[in-house]
Structures are given as structure tokens and as C-alpha cells.
CSV table of C-alpha atoms in Angstrom, one decimal:
chain,number,residue,atom,x,y,z
X,72,MET,CA,-40.9,20.6,37.0
X,73,GLU,CA,-37.3,21.6,37.6
X,74,ASN,CA,-35.0,21.6,34.6
X,75,LYS,CA,-32.4,18.8,34.7
X,76,TYR,CA,-29.4,21.2,34.6
X,77,ILE,CA,-30.8,23.0,37.6
X,78,THR,CA,-31.3,19.7,39.4
X,79,LEU,CA,-27.6,18.8,38.9
X,80,TYR,CA,-26.5,22.4,39.8
X,81,ASN,CA,-28.4,22.2,43.1
X,82,GLU,CA,-27.1,18.7,43.8
X,83,ILE,CA,-23.5,19.8,43.4
X,84,LEU,CA,-24.1,23.0,45.3
X,85,ARG,CA,-25.6,21.0,48.2
X,86,MET,CA,-22.5,18.8,48.3
X,87,ILE,CA,-20.3,21.9,48.5
X,88,GLU,CA,-22.4,23.6,51.2
X,89,LYS,CA,-22.6,20.4,53.3
X,90,LYS,CA,-18.8,20.0,53.0
X,91,GLU,CA,-19.2,16.7,51.1
X,92,LEU,CA,-17.0,18.5,48.5
X,93,ASN,CA,-14.3,20.8,49.8
X,94,THR,CA,-12.0,23.4,48.2
X,95,GLY,CA,-9.6,21.6,45.9
X,96,ASP,CA,-11.7,18.5,45.5
X,97,LYS,CA,-12.4,17.2,41.9
X,98,LEU,CA,-15.8,16.6,40.5
X,99,LEU,CA,-16.6,13.5,38.5
X,100,SER,CA,-15.9,13.7,34.8
X,101,GLU,CA,-18.6,14.9,32.4
X,102,LYS,CA,-19.0,11.3,31.3
X,103,GLU,CA,-19.4,10.0,34.9
X,104,LEU,CA,-21.9,12.7,35.7
X,105,MET,CA,-23.9,11.9,32.5
X,106,GLU,CA,-24.1,8.2,33.6
X,107,LYS,CA,-24.7,8.9,37.3
X,108,TYR,CA,-27.6,11.3,36.7
X,109,ASN,CA,-28.8,10.0,33.3
X,110,MET,CA,-28.2,13.4,31.6
X,111,SER,CA,-26.9,14.5,28.2
X,112,ARG,CA,-23.5,16.0,27.8
X,113,ASP,CA,-25.1,19.4,27.0
X,114,THR,CA,-27.1,19.3,30.2
X,115,VAL,CA,-24.1,18.4,32.4
X,116,ARG,CA,-22.0,21.2,30.7
X,117,LYS,CA,-24.7,23.8,31.3
X,118,SER,CA,-24.8,22.9,35.0
X,119,LEU,CA,-21.0,23.0,35.3
X,120,ASN,CA,-20.8,26.3,33.5
X,121,MET,CA,-23.4,27.8,35.9
X,122,LEU,CA,-21.3,26.6,38.8
X,123,VAL,CA,-18.2,28.3,37.2
X,124,GLN,CA,-20.1,31.5,36.6
X,125,ASP,CA,-21.3,31.6,40.2
X,126,GLY,CA,-17.8,31.0,41.6
X,127,TYR,CA,-18.1,27.5,43.0
X,128,ILE,CA,-15.8,25.5,40.7
X,129,LYS,CA,-13.2,26.1,38.1
X,130,LYS,CA,-12.7,24.2,34.8
X,131,SER,CA,-9.5,23.8,32.8
X,132,LYS,CA,-9.3,22.1,29.4
X,133,GLY,CA,-8.4,18.4,29.8
X,134,LYS,CA,-8.8,18.4,33.6
X,135,LEU,CA,-11.6,17.6,36.0
X,136,ALA,CA,-13.6,20.5,37.4
X,137,GLU,CA,-12.4,21.6,40.8
X,138,VAL,CA,-14.1,23.2,43.8
X,139,ILE,CA,-12.7,26.6,44.6
X,140,ASP,CA,-12.6,29.0,47.6
X,141,LYS,CA,-15.9,30.9,47.7
X,142,ASN,CA,-14.3,33.8,49.6
X,143,GLN,CA,-14.0,35.6,46.3
X,144,PHE,CA,-17.1,36.0,44.1
X,145,ASN,CA,-17.0,36.0,40.4
X,146,PHE,CA,-18.3,39.2,38.8
X,147,PRO,CA,-19.2,38.6,35.1
X,148,ILE,CA,-18.3,41.9,33.4
X,149,SER,CA,-20.2,41.2,30.2
X,150,ALA,CA,-23.4,40.0,31.8
X,151,ILE,CA,-26.4,42.3,32.7
X,152,LYS,CA,-27.6,40.6,35.9
X,153,SER,CA,-29.1,41.9,39.1
X,154,PHE,CA,-27.5,41.3,42.4
X,155,LYS,CA,-30.3,38.8,43.2
X,156,GLU,CA,-29.5,36.8,40.0
X,157,LEU,CA,-25.7,36.9,40.6
X,158,HIS,CA,-25.8,35.6,44.2
X,159,VAL,CA,-28.3,32.8,44.1
X,160,GLY,CA,-27.3,30.2,46.8
X,161,VAL,CA,-25.2,32.6,48.8
X,162,GLU,CA,-26.4,34.2,52.0
X,163,ASN,CA,-27.0,37.9,51.0
X,164,LYS,CA,-29.0,40.9,52.1
X,165,THR,CA,-29.8,44.3,50.5
X,166,TYR,CA,-30.3,47.4,52.6
X,167,VAL,CA,-31.8,50.5,51.1
X,168,GLU,CA,-29.7,53.4,52.3
X,169,ASN,CA,-31.4,56.1,50.3
X,170,LEU,CA,-34.2,56.5,47.8
X,171,GLU,CA,-35.1,60.0,46.6
X,172,ILE,CA,-36.1,62.1,43.6
X,173,LEU,CA,-33.5,64.7,42.5
X,174,LYS,CA,-32.6,67.0,39.7
X,175,GLY,CA,-29.8,69.3,38.8
X,176,GLU,CA,-26.6,67.3,39.8
X,177,LYS,CA,-24.2,68.2,37.0
X,178,ASP,CA,-22.3,64.9,36.8
X,179,ILE,CA,-25.6,62.8,36.8
X,180,ILE,CA,-27.2,65.1,34.2
X,181,LYS,CA,-24.1,64.5,32.0
X,182,TYR,CA,-24.1,60.7,32.5
X,183,LEU,CA,-27.8,60.3,31.9
X,184,GLY,CA,-28.0,62.9,29.0
X,185,ILE,CA,-30.9,64.7,30.5
X,186,SER,CA,-31.7,68.4,31.1
X,187,ASP,CA,-31.4,70.4,34.3
X,188,ASP,CA,-35.1,70.2,34.8
X,189,ASP,CA,-35.5,66.5,34.4
X,190,GLU,CA,-36.1,64.6,37.6
X,191,TYR,CA,-34.4,61.2,38.3
X,192,PHE,CA,-34.4,58.6,41.1
X,193,LYS,CA,-31.3,58.2,43.2
X,194,LEU,CA,-31.3,54.8,44.8
X,195,VAL,CA,-28.4,53.8,47.1
X,196,ARG,CA,-28.3,50.2,48.3
X,197,ILE,CA,-25.8,48.4,50.5
X,198,ARG,CA,-25.1,44.7,49.6
X,199,GLU,CA,-24.2,42.3,52.3
X,200,ILE,CA,-22.8,38.9,51.4
X,201,GLU,CA,-22.2,36.2,54.0
X,202,GLY,CA,-22.4,38.7,56.8
X,203,GLU,CA,-20.2,41.4,55.4
X,204,LYS,CA,-21.2,44.7,53.7
X,205,ILE,CA,-19.0,44.8,50.6
X,206,ILE,CA,-20.8,46.7,47.9
X,207,ILE,CA,-22.4,50.1,47.6
X,208,ASP,CA,-24.8,50.3,44.6
X,209,LYS,CA,-25.9,53.8,43.4
X,210,ASP,CA,-28.5,53.8,40.7
X,211,TYR,CA,-29.8,56.8,38.8
X,212,ILE,CA,-32.9,56.5,36.7
X,213,PRO,CA,-34.8,59.3,34.9
X,214,ARG,CA,-38.5,59.6,35.9
X,215,LYS,CA,-39.5,59.8,32.3
X,216,TYR,CA,-38.8,56.1,32.1
X,217,VAL,CA,-39.8,55.1,35.6
X,218,SER,CA,-42.4,57.2,37.5
X,219,ASN,CA,-42.2,55.2,40.8
X,220,ILE,CA,-39.8,52.8,42.5
X,221,PRO,CA,-41.6,50.9,45.4
X,222,LEU,CA,-39.3,50.3,48.4
X,223,LYS,CA,-40.1,46.6,48.2
X,224,ALA,CA,-38.8,46.4,44.7
X,225,ALA,CA,-35.6,48.3,45.7
X,226,GLN,CA,-35.0,45.8,48.5
X,227,ASN,CA,-35.8,42.7,46.4
X,228,SER,CA,-34.9,43.1,42.7
X,229,LEU,CA,-35.2,46.3,40.8
X,230,TYR,CA,-34.8,44.6,37.4
X,231,GLU,CA,-37.5,42.1,38.2
X,232,TYR,CA,-39.8,45.1,38.9
X,233,LEU,CA,-38.7,47.0,35.8
X,234,GLU,CA,-39.1,44.1,33.4
X,235,LYS,CA,-42.1,42.2,34.9
X,236,GLU,CA,-44.2,45.1,36.3
X,237,LEU,CA,-43.3,48.0,34.0
X,238,ASN,CA,-42.5,45.8,30.9
X,239,LEU,CA,-39.3,47.7,30.1
X,240,LYS,CA,-37.1,45.9,27.6
X,241,ILE,CA,-33.5,46.1,28.8
X,242,SER,CA,-31.0,45.5,26.0
X,243,HIS,CA,-27.4,46.2,26.6
X,244,CYS,CA,-24.9,47.9,28.9
X,245,MET,CA,-21.5,49.6,28.7
X,246,LYS,CA,-19.2,49.2,31.8
X,247,GLU,CA,-16.2,51.1,33.0
X,248,ILE,CA,-14.0,49.6,35.7
X,249,THR,CA,-11.5,51.7,37.7
X,250,VAL,CA,-9.8,51.6,41.1
X,251,HIS,CA,-10.2,54.5,43.6
X,252,SER,CA,-9.1,55.4,47.1
X,253,ALA,CA,-11.8,54.6,49.6
X,254,THR,CA,-13.9,57.6,50.6
X,255,ASN,CA,-15.3,58.4,54.1
X,256,GLU,CA,-18.7,57.1,52.8
X,257,ASP,CA,-17.1,53.8,51.7
X,258,ARG,CA,-15.6,53.4,55.2
X,259,LYS,CA,-18.9,54.4,56.9
X,260,LEU,CA,-21.2,52.0,54.9
X,261,LEU,CA,-18.9,49.1,54.1
X,262,ASN,CA,-16.9,46.7,56.3
X,263,MET,CA,-13.6,48.0,54.8
X,264,LYS,CA,-11.3,46.5,57.5
X,265,LYS,CA,-7.8,47.9,56.6
X,266,ILE,CA,-8.4,48.1,52.9
X,267,ASP,CA,-7.8,51.6,51.4
X,268,VAL,CA,-9.2,51.2,47.9
X,269,VAL,CA,-12.5,50.2,46.2
X,270,VAL,CA,-13.2,48.9,42.7
X,271,VAL,CA,-15.7,51.2,41.0
X,272,VAL,CA,-17.9,49.7,38.2
X,273,ARG,CA,-19.8,52.4,36.3
X,274,SER,CA,-22.6,51.0,34.1
X,275,PHE,CA,-24.6,52.7,31.4
X,276,THR,CA,-27.6,50.6,30.6
X,277,TYR,CA,-29.9,50.9,27.5
X,278,LEU,CA,-33.4,49.9,26.5
X,279,GLU,CA,-34.2,48.0,23.3
X,280,SER,CA,-35.1,51.4,21.8
X,281,GLY,CA,-31.5,52.6,22.2
X,282,GLU,CA,-32.3,55.0,25.0
X,283,LEU,CA,-30.0,55.3,28.0
X,284,PHE,CA,-32.3,54.7,31.0
X,285,GLN,CA,-29.9,53.9,33.9
X,286,TYR,CA,-26.5,55.0,35.2
X,287,THR,CA,-25.0,52.9,38.0
X,288,GLU,CA,-22.0,53.3,40.2
X,289,ALA,CA,-21.1,50.2,42.1
X,290,ARG,CA,-18.3,50.4,44.7
X,291,HIS,CA,-16.8,47.0,45.6
X,292,ARG,CA,-14.4,46.0,48.3
X,293,PRO,CA,-11.7,44.5,46.1
X,294,ASP,CA,-10.6,41.5,48.2
X,295,LYS,CA,-14.0,39.8,47.7
X,296,PHE,CA,-14.4,39.8,44.0
X,297,LYS,CA,-12.8,38.6,40.8
X,298,PHE,CA,-14.0,40.5,37.7
X,299,ILE,CA,-14.2,38.0,34.8
X,300,ASP,CA,-15.1,38.0,31.1
X,301,TYR,CA,-15.2,35.5,28.3
X,302,ALA,CA,-13.5,36.3,25.1
X,303,TYR,CA,-13.9,34.5,21.8
X,304,ARG,CA,-11.4,34.6,18.9
X,305,LYS,CA,-12.9,35.4,15.6
X,306,ILE,CA,-11.2,34.0,12.5
């Protein structure tokens, strides 16, 4: 049975996709949503927060939630989420550009903290959202942690394979965000239009044991993303 907050999420998403709610339209208040769908305040807030995180609405204190333009996608900096998890409800495709076993690249050895003789996977995937190729994901994973990456897993969800099939416990991640001039590879693989820069997110992901098991370089076309984070004041 579907959780109540997912039911409300899907109902509001359906209204947005069917143009029953358009950019700039206000949603019902939390109290009105509670009464209409017979849900608790916590359930309603969980649904709305998911819609905020996925880039469909915005919330401001003391104001009604508002539908926003989906041409830009929210990219939660502090979350460890797969591409598949981030873009539920949005037309998207993944193309595997390259999957090979390598060793000896100096920069990758340094990033992964491995020796010259250690083998690692290099997985390059192109992410297409709503018909436009706008992300290049390059993942590097030492073979001492993952002996094989099936093509189907690379096309579908790598994290789903790592966690459910290999039972790896992914713990935390450090991210570095910079802006670079677009390379010839960026122009070849992405629909860059007249854009000359890309936003590069470098991620270092660790297992519960504290071992670095993945280095990722994700190259984003900057006009399609908002990089967001949530900060909490500690007193």
C-alpha cells in the first residue's frame, strides 16, 4: 500500500504535469490539504518538502507554496542520491558512453588513494533530461571493492546495484563544486548550445568502514540546475 505522503506527492505532481497547476499558481494551505486529503500536518509537510526538493514548488515562511518553473532542476548538494532517485517523475535517460577497467592514471590514483598497480572501473554516462543531454557523469571505482559492473546496472542505477546486490554500505560524501570552461568533450557529448562553461561537481564517497570507494566527476550544463543546500543554525 502506497504511503500517504507519496499519494499526496503524486496527486500534486499529476496536477502540475496536466497543467491543472501552472507556474506561479499557489497550492492550498497546509490546513486545507490536511482537511481535503484527511492527512496529518506531518504527512502534508513531508509531501511538500519532497516537491520542493524535486524542484516542483517553492515554500516561503508565512506564504502558500507556489509552483515554479521546472526548466531548472534542484541539485541537493548535501544529499547522496543517484540520478534515478533525483529525477523521479521527470523524463530522463542514461546513456553509457564508456565502461572499462584501467590502472595507472596519475590523477585518479591520487583521488582514490590507490597504488599504480590497482585496477579501477571508469564509467562514463551521459544524462538526458526532458530530451536534452546536460550531464556527463564520470565514476571511478577500485576493483578491490567492486569486481564487476554489469552494463544493465550502469544504465539503470549503479547505487541500487551496489547496495542491494553487493550489500555495500554507503555512508557519506565530500563534494567540491567549481566552474570550468567547456572542453571539446563537453561540446561533443552535451547539448551545450552557446554555453561556454560547465559546473563540475567532484564527489568523494565513503563506505561505513571509512574507506573511500568512489570518485565522481559530474559535468553539468549550468543553465539547467540550481545547486541547493539546507543550513541549520546551532545555538
